[in-house]
mmCIF file of C-alpha atoms in Angstrom:
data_model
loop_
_atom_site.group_PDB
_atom_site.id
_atom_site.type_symbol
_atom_site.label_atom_id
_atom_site.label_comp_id
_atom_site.label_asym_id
_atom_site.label_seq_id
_atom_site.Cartn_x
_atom_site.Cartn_y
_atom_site.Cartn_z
ATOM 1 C CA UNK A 618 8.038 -6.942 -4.160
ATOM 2 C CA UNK A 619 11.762 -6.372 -4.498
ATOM 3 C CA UNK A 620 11.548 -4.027 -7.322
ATOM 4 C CA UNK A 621 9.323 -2.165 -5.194
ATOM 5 C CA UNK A 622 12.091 -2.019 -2.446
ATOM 6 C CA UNK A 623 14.550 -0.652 -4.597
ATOM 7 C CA UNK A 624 12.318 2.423 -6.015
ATOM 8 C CA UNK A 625 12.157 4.432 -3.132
ATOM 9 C CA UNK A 626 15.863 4.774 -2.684
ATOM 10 C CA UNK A 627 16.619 5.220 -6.667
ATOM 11 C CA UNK A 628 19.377 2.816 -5.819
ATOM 12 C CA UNK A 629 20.559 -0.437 -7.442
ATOM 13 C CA UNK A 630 22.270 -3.716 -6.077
ATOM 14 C CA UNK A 631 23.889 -5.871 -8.131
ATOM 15 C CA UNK A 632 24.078 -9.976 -8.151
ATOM 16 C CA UNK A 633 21.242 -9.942 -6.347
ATOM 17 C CA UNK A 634 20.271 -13.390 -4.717
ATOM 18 C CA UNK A 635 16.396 -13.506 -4.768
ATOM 19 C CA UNK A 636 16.173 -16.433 -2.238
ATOM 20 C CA UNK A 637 11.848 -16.824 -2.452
ATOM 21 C CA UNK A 638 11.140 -13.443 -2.539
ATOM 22 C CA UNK A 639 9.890 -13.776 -6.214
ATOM 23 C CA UNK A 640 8.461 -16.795 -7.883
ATOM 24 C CA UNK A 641 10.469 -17.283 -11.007
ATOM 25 C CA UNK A 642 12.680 -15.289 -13.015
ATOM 26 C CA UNK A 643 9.913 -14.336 -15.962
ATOM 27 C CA UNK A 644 8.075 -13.014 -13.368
ATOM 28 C CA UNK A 645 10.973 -11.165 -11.522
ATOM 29 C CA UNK A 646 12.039 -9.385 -14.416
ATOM 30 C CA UNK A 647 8.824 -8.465 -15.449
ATOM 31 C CA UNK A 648 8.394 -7.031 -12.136
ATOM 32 C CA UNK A 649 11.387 -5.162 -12.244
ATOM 33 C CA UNK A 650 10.846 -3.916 -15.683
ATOM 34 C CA UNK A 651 11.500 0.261 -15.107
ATOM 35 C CA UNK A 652 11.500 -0.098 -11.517
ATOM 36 C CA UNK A 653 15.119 -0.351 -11.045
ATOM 37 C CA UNK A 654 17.927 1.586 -12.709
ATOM 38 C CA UNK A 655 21.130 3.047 -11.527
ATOM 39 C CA UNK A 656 21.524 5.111 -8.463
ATOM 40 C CA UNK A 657 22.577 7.863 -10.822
ATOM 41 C CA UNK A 658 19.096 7.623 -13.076
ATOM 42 C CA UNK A 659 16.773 6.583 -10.353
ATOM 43 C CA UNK A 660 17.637 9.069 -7.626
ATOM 44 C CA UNK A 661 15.798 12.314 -9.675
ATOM 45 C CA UNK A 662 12.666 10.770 -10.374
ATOM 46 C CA UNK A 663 11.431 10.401 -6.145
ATOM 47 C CA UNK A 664 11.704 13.442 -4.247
ATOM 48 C CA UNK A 665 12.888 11.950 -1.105
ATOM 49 C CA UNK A 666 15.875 9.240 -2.180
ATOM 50 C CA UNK A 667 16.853 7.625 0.535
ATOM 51 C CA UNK A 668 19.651 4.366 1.270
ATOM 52 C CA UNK A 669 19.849 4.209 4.639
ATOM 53 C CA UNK A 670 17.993 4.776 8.175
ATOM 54 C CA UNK A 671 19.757 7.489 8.532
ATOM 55 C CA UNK A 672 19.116 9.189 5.236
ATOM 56 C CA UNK A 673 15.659 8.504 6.060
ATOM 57 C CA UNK A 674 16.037 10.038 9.623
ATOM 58 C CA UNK A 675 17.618 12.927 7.770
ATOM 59 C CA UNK A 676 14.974 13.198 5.017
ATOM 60 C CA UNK A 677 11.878 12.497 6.990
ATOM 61 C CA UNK A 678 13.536 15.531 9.119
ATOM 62 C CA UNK A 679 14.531 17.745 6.160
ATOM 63 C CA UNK A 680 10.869 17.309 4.757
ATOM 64 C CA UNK A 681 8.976 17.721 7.961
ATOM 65 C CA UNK A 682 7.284 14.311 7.082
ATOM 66 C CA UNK A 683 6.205 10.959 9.370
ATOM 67 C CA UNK A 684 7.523 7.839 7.445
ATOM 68 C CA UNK A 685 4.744 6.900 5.812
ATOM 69 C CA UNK A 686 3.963 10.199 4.646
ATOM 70 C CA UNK A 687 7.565 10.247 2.799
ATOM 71 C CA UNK A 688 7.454 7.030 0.994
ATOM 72 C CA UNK A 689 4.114 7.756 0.282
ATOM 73 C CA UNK A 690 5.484 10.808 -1.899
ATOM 74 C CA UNK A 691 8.020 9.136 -3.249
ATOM 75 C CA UNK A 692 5.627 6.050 -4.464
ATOM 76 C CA UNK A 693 3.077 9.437 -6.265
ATOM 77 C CA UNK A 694 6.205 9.839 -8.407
ATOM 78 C CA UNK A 695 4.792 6.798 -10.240
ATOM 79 C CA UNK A 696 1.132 6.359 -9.760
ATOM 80 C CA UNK A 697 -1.776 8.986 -8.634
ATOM 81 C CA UNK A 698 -2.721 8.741 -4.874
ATOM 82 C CA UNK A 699 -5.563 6.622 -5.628
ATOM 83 C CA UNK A 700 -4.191 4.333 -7.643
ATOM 84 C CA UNK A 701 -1.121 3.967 -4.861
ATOM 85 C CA UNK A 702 -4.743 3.683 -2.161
ATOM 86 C CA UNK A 703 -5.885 0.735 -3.896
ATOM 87 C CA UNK A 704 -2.739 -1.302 -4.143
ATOM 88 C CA UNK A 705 -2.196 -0.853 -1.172
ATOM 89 C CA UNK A 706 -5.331 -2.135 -0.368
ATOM 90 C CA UNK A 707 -5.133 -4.866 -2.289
ATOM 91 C CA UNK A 708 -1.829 -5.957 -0.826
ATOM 92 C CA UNK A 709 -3.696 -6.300 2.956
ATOM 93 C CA UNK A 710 -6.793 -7.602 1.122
ATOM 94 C CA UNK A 711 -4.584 -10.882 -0.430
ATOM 95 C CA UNK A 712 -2.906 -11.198 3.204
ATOM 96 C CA UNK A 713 -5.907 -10.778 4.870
ATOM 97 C CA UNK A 714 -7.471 -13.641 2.751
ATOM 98 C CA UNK A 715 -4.507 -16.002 3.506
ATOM 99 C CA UNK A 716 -4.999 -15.531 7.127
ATOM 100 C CA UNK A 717 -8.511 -16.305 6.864
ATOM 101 C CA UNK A 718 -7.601 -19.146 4.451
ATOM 102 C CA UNK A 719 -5.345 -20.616 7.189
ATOM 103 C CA UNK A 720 -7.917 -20.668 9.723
ATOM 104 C CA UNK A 721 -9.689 -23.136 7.371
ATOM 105 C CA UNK A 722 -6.858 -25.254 6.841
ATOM 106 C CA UNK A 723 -7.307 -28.961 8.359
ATOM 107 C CA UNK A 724 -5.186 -31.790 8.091
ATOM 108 C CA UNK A 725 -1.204 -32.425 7.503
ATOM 109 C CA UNK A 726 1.298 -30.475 5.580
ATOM 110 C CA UNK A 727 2.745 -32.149 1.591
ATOM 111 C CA UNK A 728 5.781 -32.899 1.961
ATOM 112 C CA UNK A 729 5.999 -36.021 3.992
ATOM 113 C CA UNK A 730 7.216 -34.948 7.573
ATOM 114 C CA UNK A 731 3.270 -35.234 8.364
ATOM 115 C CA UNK A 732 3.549 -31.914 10.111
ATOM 116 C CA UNK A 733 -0.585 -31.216 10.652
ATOM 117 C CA UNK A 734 -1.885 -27.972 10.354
ATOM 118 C CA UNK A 735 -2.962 -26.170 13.888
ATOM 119 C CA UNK A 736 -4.045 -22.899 12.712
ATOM 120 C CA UNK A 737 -7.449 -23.913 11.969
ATOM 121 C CA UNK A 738 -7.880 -26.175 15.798
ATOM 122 C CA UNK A 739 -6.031 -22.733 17.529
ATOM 123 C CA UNK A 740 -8.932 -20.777 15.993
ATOM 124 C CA UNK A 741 -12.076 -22.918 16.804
ATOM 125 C CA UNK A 742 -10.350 -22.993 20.406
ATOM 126 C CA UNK A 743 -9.951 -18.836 20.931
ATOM 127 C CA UNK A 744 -13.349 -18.117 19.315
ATOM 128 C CA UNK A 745 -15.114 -20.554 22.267
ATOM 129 C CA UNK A 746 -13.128 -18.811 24.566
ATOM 130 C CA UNK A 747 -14.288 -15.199 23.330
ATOM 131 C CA UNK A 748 -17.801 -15.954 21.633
ATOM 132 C CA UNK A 749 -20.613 -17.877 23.052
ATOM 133 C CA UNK A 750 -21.626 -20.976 21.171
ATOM 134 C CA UNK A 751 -17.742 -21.112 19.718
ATOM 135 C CA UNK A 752 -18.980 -21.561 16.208
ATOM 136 C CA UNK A 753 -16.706 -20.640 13.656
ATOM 137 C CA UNK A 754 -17.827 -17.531 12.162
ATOM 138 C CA UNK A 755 -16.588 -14.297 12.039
ATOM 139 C CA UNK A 756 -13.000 -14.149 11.110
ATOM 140 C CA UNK A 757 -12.042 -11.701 14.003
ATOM 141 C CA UNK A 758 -14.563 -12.124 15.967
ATOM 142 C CA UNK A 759 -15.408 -9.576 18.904
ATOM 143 C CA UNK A 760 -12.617 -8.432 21.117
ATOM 144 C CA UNK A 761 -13.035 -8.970 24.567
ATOM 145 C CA UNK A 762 -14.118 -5.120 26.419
ATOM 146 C CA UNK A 763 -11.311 -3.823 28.417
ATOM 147 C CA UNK A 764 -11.441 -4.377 32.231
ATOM 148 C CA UNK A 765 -13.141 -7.938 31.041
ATOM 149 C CA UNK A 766 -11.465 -10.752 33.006
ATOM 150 C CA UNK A 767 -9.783 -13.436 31.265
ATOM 151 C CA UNK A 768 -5.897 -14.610 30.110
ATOM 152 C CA UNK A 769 -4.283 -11.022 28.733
ATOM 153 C CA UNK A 770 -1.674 -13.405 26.813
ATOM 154 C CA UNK A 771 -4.921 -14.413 24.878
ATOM 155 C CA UNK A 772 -3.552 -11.680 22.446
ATOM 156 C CA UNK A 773 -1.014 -13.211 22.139
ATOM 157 C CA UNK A 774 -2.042 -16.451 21.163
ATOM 158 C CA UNK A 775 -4.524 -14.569 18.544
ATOM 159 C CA UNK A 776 -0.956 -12.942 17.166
ATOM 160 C CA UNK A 777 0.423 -16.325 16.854
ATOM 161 C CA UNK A 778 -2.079 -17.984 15.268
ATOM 162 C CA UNK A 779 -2.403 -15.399 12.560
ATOM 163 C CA UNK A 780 1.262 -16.088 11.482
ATOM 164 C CA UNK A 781 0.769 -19.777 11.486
ATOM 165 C CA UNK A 782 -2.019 -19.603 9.152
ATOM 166 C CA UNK A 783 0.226 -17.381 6.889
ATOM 167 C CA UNK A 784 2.634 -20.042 6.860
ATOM 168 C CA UNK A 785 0.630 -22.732 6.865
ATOM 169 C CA UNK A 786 -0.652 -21.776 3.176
ATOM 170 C CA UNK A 787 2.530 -21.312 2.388
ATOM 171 C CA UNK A 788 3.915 -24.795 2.974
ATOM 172 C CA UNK A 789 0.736 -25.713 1.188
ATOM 173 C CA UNK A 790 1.424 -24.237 -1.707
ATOM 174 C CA UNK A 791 -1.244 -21.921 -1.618
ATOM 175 C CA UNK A 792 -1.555 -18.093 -2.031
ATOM 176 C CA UNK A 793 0.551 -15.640 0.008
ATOM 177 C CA UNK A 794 2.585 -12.298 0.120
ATOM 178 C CA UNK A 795 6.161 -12.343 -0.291
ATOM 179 C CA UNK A 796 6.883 -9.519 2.649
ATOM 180 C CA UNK A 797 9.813 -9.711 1.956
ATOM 181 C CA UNK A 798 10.039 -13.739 1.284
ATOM 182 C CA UNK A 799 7.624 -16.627 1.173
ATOM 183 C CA UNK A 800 9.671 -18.009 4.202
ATOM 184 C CA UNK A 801 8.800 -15.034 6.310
ATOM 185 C CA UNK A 802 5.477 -13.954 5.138
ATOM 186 C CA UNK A 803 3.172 -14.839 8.513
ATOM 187 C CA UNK A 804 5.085 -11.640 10.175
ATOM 188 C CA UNK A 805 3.407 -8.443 8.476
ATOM 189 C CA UNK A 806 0.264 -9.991 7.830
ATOM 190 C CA UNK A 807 -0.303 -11.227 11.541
ATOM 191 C CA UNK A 808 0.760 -7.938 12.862
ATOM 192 C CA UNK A 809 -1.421 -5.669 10.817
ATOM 193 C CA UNK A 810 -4.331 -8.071 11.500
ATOM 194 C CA UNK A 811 -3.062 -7.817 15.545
ATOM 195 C CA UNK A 812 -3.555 -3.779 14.858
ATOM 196 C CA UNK A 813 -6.925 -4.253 12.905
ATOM 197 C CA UNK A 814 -8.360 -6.409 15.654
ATOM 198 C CA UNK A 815 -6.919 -4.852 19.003
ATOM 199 C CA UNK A 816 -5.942 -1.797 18.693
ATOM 200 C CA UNK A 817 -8.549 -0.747 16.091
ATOM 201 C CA UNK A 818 -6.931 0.239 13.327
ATOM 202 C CA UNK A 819 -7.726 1.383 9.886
ATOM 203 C CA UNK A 820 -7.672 1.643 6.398
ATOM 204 C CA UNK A 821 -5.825 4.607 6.147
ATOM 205 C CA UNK A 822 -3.592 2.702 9.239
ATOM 206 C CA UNK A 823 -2.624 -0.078 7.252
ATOM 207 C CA UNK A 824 -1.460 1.971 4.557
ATOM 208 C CA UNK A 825 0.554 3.702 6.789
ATOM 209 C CA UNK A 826 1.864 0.838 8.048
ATOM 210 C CA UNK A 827 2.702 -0.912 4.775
ATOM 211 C CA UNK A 828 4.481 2.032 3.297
ATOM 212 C CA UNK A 829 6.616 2.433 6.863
ATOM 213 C CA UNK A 830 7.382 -1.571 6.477
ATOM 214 C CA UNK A 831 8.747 -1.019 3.131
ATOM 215 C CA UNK A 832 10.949 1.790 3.625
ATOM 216 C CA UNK A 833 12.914 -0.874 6.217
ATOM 217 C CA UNK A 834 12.528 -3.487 3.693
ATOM 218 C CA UNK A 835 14.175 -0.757 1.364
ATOM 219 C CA UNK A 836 16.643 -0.245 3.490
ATOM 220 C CA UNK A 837 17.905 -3.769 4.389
ATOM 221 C CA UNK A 838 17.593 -5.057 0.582
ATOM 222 C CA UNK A 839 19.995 -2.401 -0.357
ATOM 223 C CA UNK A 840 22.462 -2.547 2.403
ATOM 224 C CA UNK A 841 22.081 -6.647 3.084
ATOM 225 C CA UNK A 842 20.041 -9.179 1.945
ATOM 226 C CA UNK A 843 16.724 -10.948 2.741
ATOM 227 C CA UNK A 844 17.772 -14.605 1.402
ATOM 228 C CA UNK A 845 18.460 -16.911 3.527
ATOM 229 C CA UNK A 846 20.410 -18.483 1.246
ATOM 230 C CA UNK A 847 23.325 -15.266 1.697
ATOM 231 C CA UNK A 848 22.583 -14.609 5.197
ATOM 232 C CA UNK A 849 20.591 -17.216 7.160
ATOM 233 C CA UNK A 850 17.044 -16.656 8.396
ATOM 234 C CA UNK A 851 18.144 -13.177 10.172
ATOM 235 C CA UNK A 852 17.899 -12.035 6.232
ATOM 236 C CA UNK A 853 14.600 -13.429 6.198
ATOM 237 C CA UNK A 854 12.273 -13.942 9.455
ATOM 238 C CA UNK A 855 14.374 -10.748 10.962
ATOM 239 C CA UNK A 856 13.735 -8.564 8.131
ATOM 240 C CA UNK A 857 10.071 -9.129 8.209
ATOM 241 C CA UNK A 858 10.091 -8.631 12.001
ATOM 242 C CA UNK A 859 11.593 -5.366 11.567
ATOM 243 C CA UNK A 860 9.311 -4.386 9.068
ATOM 244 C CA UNK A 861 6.422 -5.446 11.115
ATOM 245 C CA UNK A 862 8.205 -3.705 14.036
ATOM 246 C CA UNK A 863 8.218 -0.638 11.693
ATOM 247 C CA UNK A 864 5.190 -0.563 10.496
ATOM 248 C CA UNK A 865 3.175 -1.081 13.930
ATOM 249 C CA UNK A 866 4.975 1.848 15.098
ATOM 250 C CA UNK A 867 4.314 4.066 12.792
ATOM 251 C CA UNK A 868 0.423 2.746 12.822
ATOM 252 C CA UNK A 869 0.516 3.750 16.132
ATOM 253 C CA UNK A 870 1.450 7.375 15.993
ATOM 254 C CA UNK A 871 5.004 7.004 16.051
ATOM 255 C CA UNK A 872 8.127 9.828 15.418
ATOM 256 C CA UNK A 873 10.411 8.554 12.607
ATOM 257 C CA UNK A 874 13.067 8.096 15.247
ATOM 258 C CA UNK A 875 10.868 5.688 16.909
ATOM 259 C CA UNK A 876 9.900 3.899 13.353
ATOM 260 C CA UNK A 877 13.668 3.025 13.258
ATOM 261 C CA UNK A 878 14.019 2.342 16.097
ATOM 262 C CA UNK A 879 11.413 -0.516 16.698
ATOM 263 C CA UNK A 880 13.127 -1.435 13.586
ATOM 264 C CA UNK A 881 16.193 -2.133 14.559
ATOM 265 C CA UNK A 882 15.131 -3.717 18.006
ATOM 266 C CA UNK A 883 13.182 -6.311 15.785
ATOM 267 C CA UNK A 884 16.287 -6.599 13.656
ATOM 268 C CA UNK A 885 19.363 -6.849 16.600
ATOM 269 C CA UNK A 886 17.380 -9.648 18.456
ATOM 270 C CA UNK A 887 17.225 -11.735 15.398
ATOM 271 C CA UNK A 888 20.759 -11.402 15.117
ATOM 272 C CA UNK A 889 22.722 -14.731 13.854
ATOM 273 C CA UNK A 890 19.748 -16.386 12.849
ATOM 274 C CA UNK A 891 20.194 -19.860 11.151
ATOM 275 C CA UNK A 892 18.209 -21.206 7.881
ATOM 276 C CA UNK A 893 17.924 -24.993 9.006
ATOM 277 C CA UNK A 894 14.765 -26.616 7.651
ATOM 278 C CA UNK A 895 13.901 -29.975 7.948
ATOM 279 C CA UNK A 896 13.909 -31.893 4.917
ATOM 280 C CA UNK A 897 14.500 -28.355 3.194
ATOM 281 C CA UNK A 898 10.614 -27.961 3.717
ATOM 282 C CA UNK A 899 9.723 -24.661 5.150
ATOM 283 C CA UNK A 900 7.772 -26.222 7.431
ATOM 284 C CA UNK A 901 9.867 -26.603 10.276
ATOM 285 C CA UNK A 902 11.182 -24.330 12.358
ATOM 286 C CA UNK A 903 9.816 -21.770 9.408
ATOM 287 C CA UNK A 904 6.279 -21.417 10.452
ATOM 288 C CA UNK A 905 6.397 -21.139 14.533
ATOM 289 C CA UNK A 906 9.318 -19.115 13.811
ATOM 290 C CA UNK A 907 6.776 -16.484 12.299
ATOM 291 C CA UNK A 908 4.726 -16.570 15.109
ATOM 292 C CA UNK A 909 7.651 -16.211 17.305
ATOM 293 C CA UNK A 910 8.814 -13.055 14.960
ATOM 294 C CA UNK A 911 4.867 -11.481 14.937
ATOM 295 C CA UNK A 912 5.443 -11.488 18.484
ATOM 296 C CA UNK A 913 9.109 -10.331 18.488
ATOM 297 C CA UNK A 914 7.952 -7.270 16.111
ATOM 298 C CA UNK A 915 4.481 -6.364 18.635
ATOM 299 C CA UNK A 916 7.115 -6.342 21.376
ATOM 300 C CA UNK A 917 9.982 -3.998 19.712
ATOM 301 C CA UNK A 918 7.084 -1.346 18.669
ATOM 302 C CA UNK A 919 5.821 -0.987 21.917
ATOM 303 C CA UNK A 920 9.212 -0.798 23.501
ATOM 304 C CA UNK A 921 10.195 1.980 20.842
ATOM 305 C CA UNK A 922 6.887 3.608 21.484
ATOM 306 C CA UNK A 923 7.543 4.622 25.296
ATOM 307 C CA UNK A 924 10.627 5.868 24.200
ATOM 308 C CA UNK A 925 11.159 9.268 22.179
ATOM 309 C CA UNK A 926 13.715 7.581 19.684
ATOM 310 C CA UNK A 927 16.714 7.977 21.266
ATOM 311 C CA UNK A 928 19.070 4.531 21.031
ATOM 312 C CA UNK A 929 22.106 3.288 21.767
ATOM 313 C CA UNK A 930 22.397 0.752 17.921
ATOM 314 C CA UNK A 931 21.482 2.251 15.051
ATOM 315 C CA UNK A 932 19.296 0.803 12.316
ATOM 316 C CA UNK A 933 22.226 0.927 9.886
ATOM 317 C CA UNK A 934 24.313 -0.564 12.462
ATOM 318 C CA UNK A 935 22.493 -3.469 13.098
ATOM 319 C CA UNK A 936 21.910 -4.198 9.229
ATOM 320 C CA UNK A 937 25.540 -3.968 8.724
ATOM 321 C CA UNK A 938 25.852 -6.430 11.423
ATOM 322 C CA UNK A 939 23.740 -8.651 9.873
ATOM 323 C CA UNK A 940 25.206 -8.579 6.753
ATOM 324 C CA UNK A 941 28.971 -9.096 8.290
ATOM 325 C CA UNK A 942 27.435 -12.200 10.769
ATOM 326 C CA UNK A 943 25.660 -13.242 7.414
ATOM 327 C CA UNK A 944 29.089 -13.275 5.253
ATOM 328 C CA UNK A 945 30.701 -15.304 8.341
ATOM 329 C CA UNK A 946 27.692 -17.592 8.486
ATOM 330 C CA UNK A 947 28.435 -21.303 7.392
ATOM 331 C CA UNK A 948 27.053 -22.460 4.059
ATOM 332 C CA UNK A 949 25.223 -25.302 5.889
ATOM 333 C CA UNK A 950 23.258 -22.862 8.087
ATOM 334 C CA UNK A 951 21.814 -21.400 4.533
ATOM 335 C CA UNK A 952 19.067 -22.737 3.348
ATOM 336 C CA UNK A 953 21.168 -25.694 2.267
ATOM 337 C CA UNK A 954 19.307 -28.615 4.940
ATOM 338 C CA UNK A 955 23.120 -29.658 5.592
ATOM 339 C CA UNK A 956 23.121 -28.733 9.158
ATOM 340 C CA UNK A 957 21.052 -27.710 12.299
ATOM 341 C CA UNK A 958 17.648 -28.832 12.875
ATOM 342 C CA UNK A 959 17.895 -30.243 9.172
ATOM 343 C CA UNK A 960 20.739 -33.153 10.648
ATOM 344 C CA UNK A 961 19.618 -33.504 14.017
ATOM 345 C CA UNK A 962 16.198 -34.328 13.333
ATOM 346 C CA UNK A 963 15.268 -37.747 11.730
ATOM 347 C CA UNK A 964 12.516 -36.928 9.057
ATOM 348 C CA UNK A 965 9.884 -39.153 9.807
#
């Protein structure tokens, strides 16, 4: 939640423009509640205040911690380590259900541009492919054994299809995870669940991985925005990507250098990213643009991984960037529907 971003930093930003990354404003300030606060009062109570990547960089350093391990000390400043286990828990089980929801999901989209859900077809199609009989079953299913022959870019299409079921409930109206926004809330979900079911990951994984995504989330909130209604969809589907990017790479066994970094490869190649939707649904380009981002964030992990962390842009660089090409951005290409894909296509 964005309260949540804003604790581990003990900083503040004023005239904040939620965009959808809380429901309504009851429950946004009931959410924030004694979660934010001044720089000045906040920045005593979490041993490891941090604003920027490289204040993390320099903290993760200064502490001899991964990531994970230092939001995850700044987060017992509020809550015991279990109680900190089972939200975080609880946040993968809700996106975990959604994906699985999505998979269900037949028919078209409310709205009236009679876009028809494909999540649920994509599914029935890749289990056939993988499992004999091609019953749907099993959510995930068995992966195929390495050295098995077959289409590699199958994991790929399993990656897409869990953002498009993410999204899918979303334009349904149905339960999902703001992370950080409705809008872009396929991206985490459909790379943790590309971790869980290919690379075997873990409980203890996708903590590490949530608490990594929402230092970057921290970061970019304070520095920029995630509403695509200040900065186009770069605020929205790019944060998430870099988040995802983040957190993959620090599932994976990755140096803080390389966290940020895969976090600002996700970020720079979202760069000047417009908020167009048809009809003002987010519908169109919203959801394959998820599946697009899962994929964008799977790719900048693994290119940060083979690397030791050394880069050319830095994290804080490219947010500023995207809060400057954000600023310079046309109204119309914010989440308005007056330009773009929203003009250009009739709405039929």
């Amino acid at each position: 939640a964005v309260a949540d971003f804003r604790r581990y930093s003990g900083a503040r930003t004023e005239g904040e423009v939620a965009g959808d990354a809380v429901g309504n404003e009851g429950e946004a300030a009931g959410e924030a509640g004694d979660a934010v606060g001044t720089g000045e009062e906040r920045a005593g109570e979490v041993p490891h205040p941090f604003t920027s990547g490289a204040g993390l960089l320099e903290r993760c350093e200064q502490a001899g911690l991964t990531v994970a391990e230092l939001v995850r000390e700044n987060e017992l400043a509020f809550r015991s380590g279990a109680e900190l286990d089972a939200e975080l828990d609880a946040i993968w089980e809700a996106m975990d259900a959604c994906v699985r929801a999505g998979t269900e999901g037949e028919g078209n989209l409310p709205g009236g541009l009679n876009v028809p859900r494909r999540a649920g077809m994509i599914h029935d199609a890749l289990r056939k492919r993988e499992v004999e009989g091609g019953e749907r079953g099993e959510y995930f299913g068995d992966a195929p054994e390495p050295g098995e022959p077959g289409d590699p870019l199958l994991v790929m299409d399993w990656l897409n299809l869990f953002a498009l079921a993410v999204n899918e409930e979303n334009a349904a109206g149905h339960r999902v995870v703001t992370a950080p926004t409705n809008g872009a809330a396929g991206i985490v979900p459909a790379v943790i669940s590309y971790y869980v079911r290919f690379l075997g990951g873990t409980a203890e994984g996708i903590r590490r991985f949530l608490l990594a995504a929402t230092a970057i989330g921290t970061i970019v909130k304070l520095n920029a925005s995630i509403a695509g209604a200040e900065v186009g969809c770069q605020g929205e589907v790019g944060s998430a990507s870099a988040m995802a990017a983040a957190g993959l790479a620090e599932a994976m066994g990755g140096s803080p250098a390389q966290v940020e970094n895969a976090a600002e490869i996700a970020m720079e190649h979202n760069l000047g990213l417009t908020c167009d939707p048809i009809g003002g649904l987010v519908q169109i380009p919203c959801i394959e643009r998820n599946a697009v981002g899962a994929v964008k964030s799977v790719n900048a992990a693994r290119l940060a991984m083979w690397g030791d962390g050394t880069h050319t842009v830095s994290l804080d660089a490219v947010v500023e960037t995207m809060r400057q090409t954000g600023m310079d951005m046309m109204s119309k290409y914010k989440e308005t529907a007056e330009g773009g894909l929203a003009v250009n296509v009739v709405e039929c």
